[in-house]
mmCIF file of C-alpha atoms in Angstrom:
data_model
loop_
_atom_site.group_PDB
_atom_site.id
_atom_site.type_symbol
_atom_site.label_atom_id
_atom_site.label_comp_id
_atom_site.label_asym_id
_atom_site.label_seq_id
_atom_site.Cartn_x
_atom_site.Cartn_y
_atom_site.Cartn_z
ATOM 1 C CA MET A 27 32.756 8.138 6.164
ATOM 2 C CA THR A 28 30.775 5.606 4.140
ATOM 3 C CA GLU A 29 27.098 6.111 3.280
ATOM 4 C CA SER A 30 26.139 3.348 5.730
ATOM 5 C CA GLU A 31 28.125 4.992 8.499
ATOM 6 C CA ASP A 32 26.541 8.360 7.734
ATOM 7 C CA ILE A 33 23.021 6.895 7.902
ATOM 8 C CA LEU A 34 23.761 5.177 11.209
ATOM 9 C CA ARG A 35 25.256 8.378 12.636
ATOM 10 C CA LEU A 36 22.244 10.452 11.565
ATOM 11 C CA HIS A 37 19.657 8.116 13.110
ATOM 12 C CA ALA A 38 21.695 7.634 16.284
ATOM 13 C CA ALA A 39 22.146 11.389 16.739
ATOM 14 C CA HIS A 40 18.381 11.862 17.034
ATOM 15 C CA THR A 41 17.524 8.429 18.481
ATOM 16 C CA GLY A 42 15.396 7.819 15.402
ATOM 17 C CA VAL A 43 13.702 10.318 13.087
ATOM 18 C CA LEU A 44 10.606 11.271 15.115
ATOM 19 C CA ASP A 45 9.726 13.346 18.149
ATOM 20 C CA ILE A 46 6.583 14.599 19.893
ATOM 21 C CA LYS A 47 5.806 18.292 19.981
ATOM 22 C CA SER A 48 3.289 20.056 22.187
ATOM 23 C CA ASP A 49 0.412 22.090 20.768
ATOM 24 C CA LEU A 50 -0.042 24.061 23.981
ATOM 25 C CA SER A 51 2.452 26.146 25.872
ATOM 26 C CA VAL A 52 2.539 25.603 29.654
ATOM 27 C CA THR A 53 4.281 28.532 31.323
ATOM 28 C CA SER A 54 1.935 29.344 34.225
ATOM 29 C CA LYS A 55 -0.424 27.744 36.727
ATOM 30 C CA ALA A 56 -3.343 28.886 34.604
ATOM 31 C CA ASP A 57 -1.877 27.108 31.552
ATOM 32 C CA LEU A 58 -1.259 23.984 33.627
ATOM 33 C CA GLY A 59 -4.812 24.015 34.932
ATOM 34 C CA LYS A 60 -6.256 24.149 31.416
ATOM 35 C CA ALA A 61 -3.906 21.678 29.747
ATOM 36 C CA TYR A 62 -3.733 19.205 32.607
ATOM 37 C CA THR A 63 -5.228 19.083 36.091
ATOM 38 C CA PRO A 64 -7.861 20.135 37.063
ATOM 39 C CA GLY A 65 -8.977 21.072 33.530
ATOM 40 C CA VAL A 66 -8.743 17.606 32.031
ATOM 41 C CA ALA A 67 -11.425 16.413 34.458
ATOM 42 C CA ILE A 68 -13.936 18.448 32.467
ATOM 43 C CA ILE A 69 -12.811 16.738 29.263
ATOM 44 C CA SER A 70 -12.735 13.290 30.874
ATOM 45 C CA LYS A 71 -16.277 13.557 32.256
ATOM 46 C CA LYS A 72 -17.640 14.787 28.930
ATOM 47 C CA ILE A 73 -15.981 11.933 27.026
ATOM 48 C CA ALA A 74 -17.121 9.404 29.641
ATOM 49 C CA ALA A 75 -20.695 10.480 28.952
ATOM 50 C CA GLU A 76 -20.210 10.602 25.170
ATOM 51 C CA PRO A 77 -17.204 8.406 24.164
ATOM 52 C CA GLU A 78 -17.268 9.535 20.533
ATOM 53 C CA LEU A 79 -16.186 13.006 21.688
ATOM 54 C CA LYS A 80 -12.687 11.640 22.289
ATOM 55 C CA ASN A 81 -12.044 12.312 18.593
ATOM 56 C CA LYS A 82 -12.826 15.996 19.132
ATOM 57 C CA TYR A 83 -11.049 16.637 22.415
ATOM 58 C CA THR A 84 -8.019 14.282 22.280
ATOM 59 C CA MET A 85 -5.387 13.483 19.661
ATOM 60 C CA SER A 86 -7.122 10.158 19.041
ATOM 61 C CA GLY A 87 -9.071 12.009 16.355
ATOM 62 C CA LYS A 88 -5.912 12.725 14.367
ATOM 63 C CA LEU A 89 -3.534 9.869 15.228
ATOM 64 C CA VAL A 90 -2.744 6.878 13.005
ATOM 65 C CA ALA A 91 -1.219 3.632 14.314
ATOM 66 C CA LEU A 92 1.528 2.275 12.051
ATOM 67 C CA VAL A 93 1.702 -1.417 12.956
ATOM 68 C CA THR A 94 4.247 -4.042 11.855
ATOM 69 C CA ASP A 95 5.476 -7.451 12.940
ATOM 70 C CA GLY A 96 8.458 -7.253 10.583
ATOM 71 C CA SER A 97 7.610 -10.557 8.923
ATOM 72 C CA ALA A 98 7.766 -9.322 5.317
ATOM 73 C CA VAL A 99 9.933 -6.217 4.990
ATOM 74 C CA LEU A 100 10.499 -5.203 1.374
ATOM 75 C CA GLY A 101 13.844 -6.466 0.145
ATOM 76 C CA LEU A 102 14.793 -7.801 3.587
ATOM 77 C CA GLY A 103 12.205 -10.505 4.326
ATOM 78 C CA ASN A 104 11.410 -11.614 7.871
ATOM 79 C CA ILE A 105 13.646 -9.428 10.033
ATOM 80 C CA GLY A 106 11.387 -9.398 13.084
ATOM 81 C CA PRO A 107 9.341 -6.708 14.829
ATOM 82 C CA ALA A 108 12.328 -4.679 16.039
ATOM 83 C CA GLY A 109 13.926 -4.820 12.593
ATOM 84 C CA GLY A 110 10.702 -3.532 11.080
ATOM 85 C CA LEU A 111 10.585 -0.445 13.318
ATOM 86 C CA PRO A 112 12.879 1.783 11.191
ATOM 87 C CA VAL A 113 10.581 1.274 8.191
ATOM 88 C CA ILE A 114 7.402 2.368 9.942
ATOM 89 C CA GLU A 115 9.229 5.162 11.715
ATOM 90 C CA GLY A 116 10.303 6.444 8.306
ATOM 91 C CA LYS A 117 6.730 6.226 7.043
ATOM 92 C CA ALA A 118 5.516 8.127 10.095
ATOM 93 C CA LEU A 119 8.006 10.850 9.194
ATOM 94 C CA LEU A 120 6.638 10.953 5.637
ATOM 95 C CA TYR A 121 3.068 11.142 6.927
ATOM 96 C CA LYS A 122 3.984 14.233 8.931
ATOM 97 C CA ASP A 123 6.200 15.963 6.383
ATOM 98 C CA LEU A 124 4.030 15.329 3.327
ATOM 99 C CA ALA A 125 0.497 15.438 4.705
ATOM 100 C CA GLY A 126 0.636 16.813 8.256
ATOM 101 C CA ILE A 127 -0.637 13.482 9.605
ATOM 102 C CA ASN A 128 0.397 12.263 13.062
ATOM 103 C CA ALA A 129 1.371 8.588 13.013
ATOM 104 C CA ILE A 130 3.053 6.497 15.672
ATOM 105 C CA PRO A 131 5.121 3.346 14.933
ATOM 106 C CA ILE A 132 4.098 0.203 16.836
ATOM 107 C CA ALA A 133 5.893 -3.160 16.628
ATOM 108 C CA VAL A 134 4.009 -6.308 17.633
ATOM 109 C CA ASN A 135 5.399 -9.782 18.132
ATOM 110 C CA GLN A 136 4.793 -12.441 15.482
ATOM 111 C CA VAL A 137 1.961 -14.098 17.355
ATOM 112 C CA PRO A 138 -1.071 -15.834 15.769
ATOM 113 C CA ALA A 139 -3.279 -13.581 13.630
ATOM 114 C CA ASP A 140 -6.109 -13.556 16.174
ATOM 115 C CA GLU A 141 -3.721 -12.260 18.832
ATOM 116 C CA VAL A 142 -2.550 -9.453 16.562
ATOM 117 C CA VAL A 143 -6.175 -8.553 15.877
ATOM 118 C CA ALA A 144 -6.968 -8.562 19.595
ATOM 119 C CA THR A 145 -3.930 -6.392 20.372
ATOM 120 C CA ILE A 146 -4.823 -3.777 17.774
ATOM 121 C CA LYS A 147 -8.486 -3.840 18.747
ATOM 122 C CA ASN A 148 -7.590 -3.352 22.413
ATOM 123 C CA ILE A 149 -5.577 -0.197 21.696
ATOM 124 C CA SER A 150 -7.776 1.144 18.882
ATOM 125 C CA LEU A 151 -9.549 3.767 21.016
ATOM 126 C CA SER A 152 -6.354 5.822 20.880
ATOM 127 C CA PHE A 153 -6.395 6.065 17.089
ATOM 128 C CA ALA A 154 -8.335 7.413 14.137
ATOM 129 C CA GLY A 155 -6.979 4.796 11.731
ATOM 130 C CA ILE A 156 -4.768 1.713 11.432
ATOM 131 C CA HIS A 157 -1.966 1.415 8.872
ATOM 132 C CA LEU A 158 -0.608 -2.144 8.636
ATOM 133 C CA GLU A 159 2.888 -2.605 7.251
ATOM 134 C CA ASP A 160 5.263 -5.442 6.302
ATOM 135 C CA ILE A 161 3.092 -8.315 7.565
ATOM 136 C CA ALA A 162 3.511 -11.531 5.586
ATOM 137 C CA ALA A 163 0.796 -13.260 3.576
ATOM 138 C CA PRO A 164 -1.494 -15.013 4.189
ATOM 139 C CA ARG A 165 -1.744 -13.793 7.805
ATOM 140 C CA CYS A 166 -1.974 -10.171 6.645
ATOM 141 C CA PHE A 167 -5.177 -10.999 4.737
ATOM 142 C CA GLU A 168 -6.801 -12.481 7.813
ATOM 143 C CA ILE A 169 -5.652 -9.666 10.095
ATOM 144 C CA GLU A 170 -6.938 -6.906 7.828
ATOM 145 C CA GLU A 171 -10.187 -8.718 7.109
ATOM 146 C CA LYS A 172 -10.999 -9.204 10.800
ATOM 147 C CA LEU A 173 -9.975 -5.683 11.780
ATOM 148 C CA ASN A 174 -12.250 -4.256 9.090
ATOM 149 C CA GLN A 175 -15.107 -6.275 10.533
ATOM 150 C CA GLU A 176 -14.467 -5.363 14.169
ATOM 151 C CA LEU A 177 -13.298 -1.734 14.066
ATOM 152 C CA ASP A 178 -15.180 1.435 13.174
ATOM 153 C CA ILE A 179 -12.063 3.224 11.915
ATOM 154 C CA PRO A 180 -10.205 2.849 8.607
ATOM 155 C CA VAL A 181 -7.827 -0.105 8.284
ATOM 156 C CA TYR A 182 -5.270 0.007 5.474
ATOM 157 C CA HIS A 183 -2.434 -2.349 4.542
ATOM 158 C CA ASP A 184 0.144 -0.428 2.559
ATOM 159 C CA ASP A 185 1.645 -3.537 0.966
ATOM 160 C CA GLN A 186 -1.781 -4.444 -0.355
ATOM 161 C CA GLU A 187 -3.906 -1.380 -1.075
ATOM 162 C CA GLY A 188 -1.006 1.055 -1.478
ATOM 163 C CA THR A 189 0.823 -1.053 -4.041
ATOM 164 C CA ALA A 190 -2.366 -1.890 -5.914
ATOM 165 C CA ILE A 191 -3.398 1.764 -6.195
ATOM 166 C CA VAL A 192 -0.073 2.935 -7.622
ATOM 167 C CA VAL A 193 0.204 -0.016 -10.026
ATOM 168 C CA LEU A 194 -3.293 0.711 -11.353
ATOM 169 C CA ALA A 195 -2.430 4.393 -11.784
ATOM 170 C CA GLY A 196 0.683 3.441 -13.727
ATOM 171 C CA LEU A 197 -1.145 0.961 -15.940
ATOM 172 C CA ILE A 198 -3.864 3.514 -16.743
ATOM 173 C CA ASN A 199 -1.244 5.839 -18.192
ATOM 174 C CA ALA A 200 0.887 3.066 -19.693
ATOM 175 C CA CYS A 201 -2.141 1.996 -21.713
ATOM 176 C CA LYS A 202 -2.566 5.581 -22.922
ATOM 177 C CA VAL A 203 1.024 5.532 -24.181
ATOM 178 C CA THR A 204 0.614 2.183 -25.944
ATOM 179 C CA GLY A 205 -2.879 2.840 -27.295
ATOM 180 C CA ARG A 206 -4.557 0.107 -25.289
ATOM 181 C CA ASP A 207 -7.852 -0.176 -23.452
ATOM 182 C CA LEU A 208 -6.826 -1.412 -20.016
ATOM 183 C CA LYS A 209 -10.038 -3.392 -19.583
ATOM 184 C CA TYR A 210 -9.130 -5.596 -22.532
ATOM 185 C CA ALA A 211 -5.413 -5.851 -21.821
ATOM 186 C CA HIS A 212 -3.866 -9.230 -21.052
ATOM 187 C CA VAL A 213 -1.903 -8.863 -17.820
ATOM 188 C CA VAL A 214 0.327 -11.403 -16.096
ATOM 189 C CA ILE A 215 1.170 -10.828 -12.442
ATOM 190 C CA ASN A 216 4.271 -12.610 -11.186
ATOM 191 C CA GLY A 217 4.367 -12.864 -7.391
ATOM 192 C CA VAL A 218 1.012 -13.413 -5.708
ATOM 193 C CA GLY A 219 1.761 -12.530 -2.113
ATOM 194 C CA ALA A 220 0.141 -9.615 -0.300
ATOM 195 C CA SER A 221 0.985 -7.026 -2.966
ATOM 196 C CA GLY A 222 0.385 -9.240 -5.966
ATOM 197 C CA LEU A 223 -2.986 -10.567 -4.857
ATOM 198 C CA ALA A 224 -4.247 -7.124 -3.816
ATOM 199 C CA THR A 225 -3.108 -5.693 -7.148
ATOM 200 C CA ALA A 226 -4.853 -8.479 -9.062
ATOM 201 C CA LYS A 227 -8.086 -7.899 -7.133
ATOM 202 C CA LEU A 228 -8.035 -4.153 -7.742
ATOM 203 C CA LEU A 229 -7.313 -4.583 -11.456
ATOM 204 C CA PHE A 230 -10.196 -7.060 -11.648
ATOM 205 C CA HIS A 231 -12.512 -4.598 -9.890
ATOM 206 C CA ALA A 232 -11.370 -1.882 -12.319
ATOM 207 C CA GLY A 233 -12.525 -4.069 -15.211
ATOM 208 C CA VAL A 234 -9.394 -5.989 -16.179
ATOM 209 C CA LYS A 235 -10.575 -9.549 -16.762
ATOM 210 C CA ASN A 236 -7.655 -11.104 -18.662
ATOM 211 C CA LEU A 237 -5.442 -11.777 -15.655
ATOM 212 C CA THR A 238 -2.945 -14.595 -15.194
ATOM 213 C CA LEU A 239 -1.402 -15.074 -11.743
ATOM 214 C CA VAL A 240 1.986 -16.769 -11.403
ATOM 215 C CA ASP A 241 3.823 -17.635 -8.215
ATOM 216 C CA VAL A 242 6.525 -20.017 -7.035
ATOM 217 C CA TYR A 243 4.775 -23.194 -8.265
ATOM 218 C CA GLY A 244 3.565 -21.691 -11.524
ATOM 219 C CA VAL A 245 0.129 -20.409 -12.519
ATOM 220 C CA VAL A 246 -2.216 -20.133 -9.544
ATOM 221 C CA THR A 247 -5.289 -22.310 -10.019
ATOM 222 C CA ALA A 248 -8.235 -22.982 -7.751
ATOM 223 C CA GLU A 249 -7.338 -26.673 -7.524
ATOM 224 C CA ASP A 250 -3.703 -26.254 -6.482
ATOM 225 C CA SER A 251 -3.491 -27.029 -2.752
ATOM 226 C CA ARG A 252 0.042 -25.637 -2.603
ATOM 227 C CA TYR A 253 -1.459 -22.153 -2.676
ATOM 228 C CA ASN A 254 -3.380 -20.561 0.210
ATOM 229 C CA LYS A 255 -7.136 -20.215 0.211
ATOM 230 C CA TYR A 256 -7.029 -16.516 -0.676
ATOM 231 C CA GLN A 257 -5.001 -17.210 -3.800
ATOM 232 C CA ARG A 258 -7.134 -20.204 -4.793
ATOM 233 C CA ASP A 259 -10.407 -18.365 -4.197
ATOM 234 C CA PHE A 260 -9.379 -15.524 -6.472
ATOM 235 C CA ALA A 261 -8.143 -17.922 -9.166
ATOM 236 C CA ARG A 262 -11.601 -19.457 -9.009
ATOM 237 C CA GLN A 263 -13.175 -16.014 -9.378
ATOM 238 C CA LEU A 264 -10.984 -15.356 -12.418
ATOM 239 C CA GLY A 265 -11.966 -18.687 -13.926
ATOM 240 C CA THR A 266 -8.338 -19.724 -14.409
ATOM 241 C CA ALA A 267 -8.252 -22.972 -16.392
ATOM 242 C CA PRO A 268 -7.182 -26.025 -14.317
ATOM 243 C CA SER A 269 -4.970 -27.060 -17.238
ATOM 244 C CA LEU A 270 -2.657 -24.126 -16.459
ATOM 245 C CA LYS A 271 -1.546 -25.745 -13.202
ATOM 246 C CA ASN A 272 2.274 -26.018 -13.070
ATOM 247 C CA LYS A 273 2.682 -23.762 -16.120
ATOM 248 C CA LYS A 274 5.598 -21.410 -15.493
ATOM 249 C CA LEU A 275 5.996 -17.738 -16.397
ATOM 250 C CA ALA A 276 7.837 -18.689 -19.577
ATOM 251 C CA ASP A 277 4.805 -20.762 -20.601
ATOM 252 C CA VAL A 278 2.250 -17.951 -20.238
ATOM 253 C CA ILE A 279 4.152 -14.736 -21.006
ATOM 254 C CA LYS A 280 3.583 -15.089 -24.756
ATOM 255 C CA ASN A 281 0.998 -12.637 -26.157
ATOM 256 C CA GLN A 282 0.636 -10.789 -22.866
ATOM 257 C CA ASP A 283 0.257 -6.998 -23.047
ATOM 258 C CA ALA A 284 1.644 -6.249 -19.590
ATOM 259 C CA PHE A 285 3.886 -7.881 -17.013
ATOM 260 C CA VAL A 286 3.572 -6.820 -13.375
ATOM 261 C CA GLY A 287 6.342 -8.245 -11.222
ATOM 262 C CA LEU A 288 6.037 -8.224 -7.442
ATOM 263 C CA SER A 289 8.374 -11.114 -6.913
ATOM 264 C CA ASP A 290 12.153 -11.477 -7.141
ATOM 265 C CA LYS A 291 15.115 -10.346 -9.183
ATOM 266 C CA ASN A 292 15.967 -11.696 -12.631
ATOM 267 C CA VAL A 293 12.870 -13.842 -13.190
ATOM 268 C CA LEU A 294 11.984 -12.298 -16.568
ATOM 269 C CA SER A 295 14.293 -12.658 -19.567
ATOM 270 C CA ALA A 296 14.704 -10.598 -22.716
ATOM 271 C CA SER A 297 13.597 -13.546 -24.854
ATOM 272 C CA GLU A 298 10.370 -13.776 -22.831
ATOM 273 C CA VAL A 299 9.677 -10.061 -23.304
ATOM 274 C CA GLU A 300 10.130 -10.543 -27.029
ATOM 275 C CA THR A 301 7.235 -13.038 -27.059
ATOM 276 C CA MET A 302 4.825 -10.495 -25.576
ATOM 277 C CA ASN A 303 2.471 -8.459 -27.743
ATOM 278 C CA ALA A 304 3.817 -5.412 -29.582
ATOM 279 C CA ASP A 305 4.775 -2.442 -27.383
ATOM 280 C CA PRO A 306 4.694 -4.438 -24.140
ATOM 281 C CA ILE A 307 4.381 -2.867 -20.698
ATOM 282 C CA VAL A 308 6.803 -4.142 -18.058
ATOM 283 C CA PHE A 309 6.486 -3.240 -14.379
ATOM 284 C CA ALA A 310 9.471 -4.919 -12.683
ATOM 285 C CA LEU A 311 8.823 -3.800 -9.113
ATOM 286 C CA ALA A 312 10.990 -6.103 -7.003
ATOM 287 C CA ASN A 313 13.397 -4.247 -4.725
ATOM 288 C CA PRO A 314 16.271 -3.676 -4.513
ATOM 289 C CA ASP A 315 16.798 -5.565 -7.794
ATOM 290 C CA PRO A 316 13.999 -5.750 -10.405
ATOM 291 C CA GLU A 317 12.680 -8.829 -12.202
ATOM 292 C CA ILE A 318 14.534 -7.668 -15.294
ATOM 293 C CA ASN A 319 17.131 -4.967 -15.825
ATOM 294 C CA PRO A 320 15.336 -1.976 -17.416
ATOM 295 C CA LYS A 321 17.965 -1.588 -20.141
ATOM 296 C CA VAL A 322 17.562 -5.253 -21.057
ATOM 297 C CA ALA A 323 13.763 -4.955 -21.097
ATOM 298 C CA ILE A 324 13.813 -1.856 -23.292
ATOM 299 C CA GLY A 325 16.340 -3.516 -25.587
ATOM 300 C CA ALA A 326 13.878 -6.393 -25.974
ATOM 301 C CA GLY A 327 11.137 -4.039 -27.149
ATOM 302 C CA THR A 328 9.471 -2.848 -23.959
ATOM 303 C CA LYS A 329 7.539 0.344 -24.666
ATOM 304 C CA VAL A 330 6.784 1.366 -21.066
ATOM 305 C CA MET A 331 9.078 0.354 -18.227
ATOM 306 C CA ALA A 332 8.494 0.905 -14.514
ATOM 307 C CA THR A 333 10.391 -0.212 -11.429
ATOM 308 C CA GLY A 334 10.211 0.299 -7.680
ATOM 309 C CA SER A 335 13.529 2.144 -7.694
ATOM 310 C CA SER A 336 14.320 5.853 -7.791
ATOM 311 C CA GLN A 337 17.260 5.030 -10.105
ATOM 312 C CA TYR A 338 14.945 4.793 -13.115
ATOM 313 C CA PRO A 339 11.963 6.692 -14.557
ATOM 314 C CA ASN A 340 8.470 5.618 -13.474
ATOM 315 C CA GLN A 341 9.068 4.719 -9.851
ATOM 316 C CA VAL A 342 6.005 2.863 -8.572
ATOM 317 C CA ASN A 343 6.144 3.718 -4.886
ATOM 318 C CA ASN A 344 3.465 3.553 -2.180
ATOM 319 C CA ILE A 345 4.477 7.000 -0.985
ATOM 320 C CA LEU A 346 2.289 8.277 -3.819
ATOM 321 C CA ALA A 347 -0.765 6.873 -2.053
ATOM 322 C CA PHE A 348 -0.708 6.672 1.728
ATOM 323 C CA PRO A 349 -0.069 10.281 2.897
ATOM 324 C CA GLY A 350 -2.885 11.803 0.865
ATOM 325 C CA LEU A 351 -5.127 8.797 1.431
ATOM 326 C CA PHE A 352 -5.100 9.110 5.210
ATOM 327 C CA LYS A 353 -5.327 12.893 5.038
ATOM 328 C CA GLY A 354 -8.543 12.385 3.104
ATOM 329 C CA LEU A 355 -9.818 9.650 5.417
ATOM 330 C CA LEU A 356 -9.330 11.770 8.531
ATOM 331 C CA GLY A 357 -10.781 14.844 6.864
ATOM 332 C CA SER A 358 -13.853 13.133 5.454
ATOM 333 C CA GLY A 359 -14.688 10.638 8.191
ATOM 334 C CA LEU A 360 -14.711 7.787 5.668
ATOM 335 C CA LYS A 361 -14.334 4.431 7.445
ATOM 336 C CA LYS A 362 -13.406 1.918 4.733
ATOM 337 C CA VAL A 363 -10.727 1.732 2.050
ATOM 338 C CA ASP A 364 -12.846 -0.199 -0.432
ATOM 339 C CA PHE A 365 -12.191 -0.990 -4.091
ATOM 340 C CA GLY A 366 -14.187 2.006 -5.309
ATOM 341 C CA LEU A 367 -12.037 4.363 -3.264
ATOM 342 C CA GLN A 368 -8.847 2.703 -4.476
ATOM 343 C CA VAL A 369 -9.899 3.134 -8.113
ATOM 344 C CA ALA A 370 -10.755 6.791 -7.444
ATOM 345 C CA ILE A 371 -7.314 7.407 -5.934
ATOM 346 C CA ALA A 372 -5.539 5.572 -8.770
ATOM 347 C CA SER A 373 -7.418 7.685 -11.319
ATOM 348 C CA ALA A 374 -6.456 10.863 -9.454
ATOM 349 C CA LEU A 375 -2.802 9.810 -9.410
ATOM 350 C CA ALA A 376 -2.884 9.050 -13.125
ATOM 351 C CA ASP A 377 -4.445 12.461 -13.815
ATOM 352 C CA THR A 378 -1.698 14.168 -11.804
ATOM 353 C CA VAL A 379 0.716 13.488 -14.684
ATOM 354 C CA GLU A 380 0.143 16.489 -16.944
ATOM 355 C CA SER A 381 1.900 15.118 -20.027
ATOM 356 C CA VAL A 382 1.927 11.332 -20.152
ATOM 357 C CA THR A 383 4.924 9.768 -21.906
ATOM 358 C CA ALA A 384 6.656 6.394 -21.831
ATOM 359 C CA THR A 385 9.027 7.748 -19.184
ATOM 360 C CA GLU A 386 6.384 9.572 -17.149
ATOM 361 C CA ILE A 387 3.336 7.482 -16.328
ATOM 362 C CA VAL A 388 3.275 8.193 -12.578
ATOM 363 C CA PRO A 389 4.041 11.471 -10.825
ATOM 364 C CA SER A 390 7.302 12.021 -9.012
ATOM 365 C CA VAL A 391 7.250 11.255 -5.293
ATOM 366 C CA PHE A 392 8.272 14.925 -4.867
ATOM 367 C CA ASN A 393 5.354 16.284 -6.886
ATOM 368 C CA GLU A 394 3.600 18.692 -4.527
ATOM 369 C CA ASN A 395 0.225 18.046 -6.163
ATOM 370 C CA VAL A 396 0.157 14.334 -5.288
ATOM 371 C CA VAL A 397 -1.098 14.657 -1.707
ATOM 372 C CA LYS A 398 -3.584 17.357 -2.743
ATOM 373 C CA LYS A 399 -5.002 15.255 -5.581
ATOM 374 C CA VAL A 400 -5.261 12.067 -3.530
ATOM 375 C CA ASN A 401 -6.766 13.895 -0.568
ATOM 376 C CA GLN A 402 -9.388 15.508 -2.814
ATOM 377 C CA ALA A 403 -10.194 12.162 -4.449
ATOM 378 C CA VAL A 404 -10.950 10.679 -1.032
ATOM 379 C CA ILE A 405 -13.095 13.642 0.001
ATOM 380 C CA ASP A 406 -15.046 13.543 -3.273
ATOM 381 C CA TYR A 407 -15.571 9.791 -2.945
ATOM 382 C CA ALA A 408 -16.811 10.215 0.624
ATOM 383 C CA LYS A 409 -19.311 12.875 -0.481
ATOM 384 C CA HIS A 410 -20.569 10.579 -3.220
ATOM 385 C CA GLN A 411 -20.997 7.726 -0.745
ATOM 386 C CA LYS A 412 -23.098 9.902 1.554
ATOM 387 C CA LYS A 413 -25.579 10.837 -1.195
#
């Protein structure tokens, strides 16, 4: 049996990887009366009078909606809502196994952004938080922005905030290894979609000002109408020189301290790495194939190498962020995943690595302390916000 056949057999045997378990045992009329009718009438009337009590008396207080339209699945592209379901089902499994969080996968059709917002808003009373997944840019920016404005529960896009948090954590420790001050490092980000733009914004908020953004047409500038308004607006905030329009990665990689790739395979060459500053940092995070082969990058002088793959050291993976993040959100009552919180989580992740080396700048996805550290970072941040 091939590996593919084994995976298909496993998922088919269970009709997926999730189930629903009951928290109450119903073995008598008395049990039935308390768990269901007539007992639920007491709960219903109380919640009708005070709607916020639904979070105390129903699972809405501990349930996360995992929502995708399958328009930007990592490594697979636009495979549609049904195709995106296995991904969010897997993440729901990780939520439960790693953090004890209940999450339910929901696929929505690829309708206009306002319709997606309306759909999620209309079902939001059933949930304590919204986790968006694999929704293409720029619609994902609009969807998250509007949901944050209209909902009073946390809204989180894993491809944006999750990626940004783990990249920042990795760069914090990579700079320790290379003797750099991250705030003064020159960083080029190749691939300015959902993940790339969110990462750039978080790095900027964390104090990194020397940022160069490169996408399919070259350096992103405020004047380049080929880029969307979110990309152009941030290029304007960075003060990117108009003269850099149409400049390619090869034109701007020289004298950079760090390369962060969230783009496509084989877009960075050994000769380009050699033009970077001494002891360069290379995060080649494209999956399944990185922007540059790690052996090639290291052979060209890379001091710290990270990828998105478990095949190599320093796997930058969102699993390091989202389970503990939502555990903390639900436990603290915090409503927004803002930049300050993201920096706090990234710092906690970086601190989880006890002995930082070139081959260990982020903790293993199996490190049992990760969820604890991230959860505590969220709780501490929430306490600080309430002061």
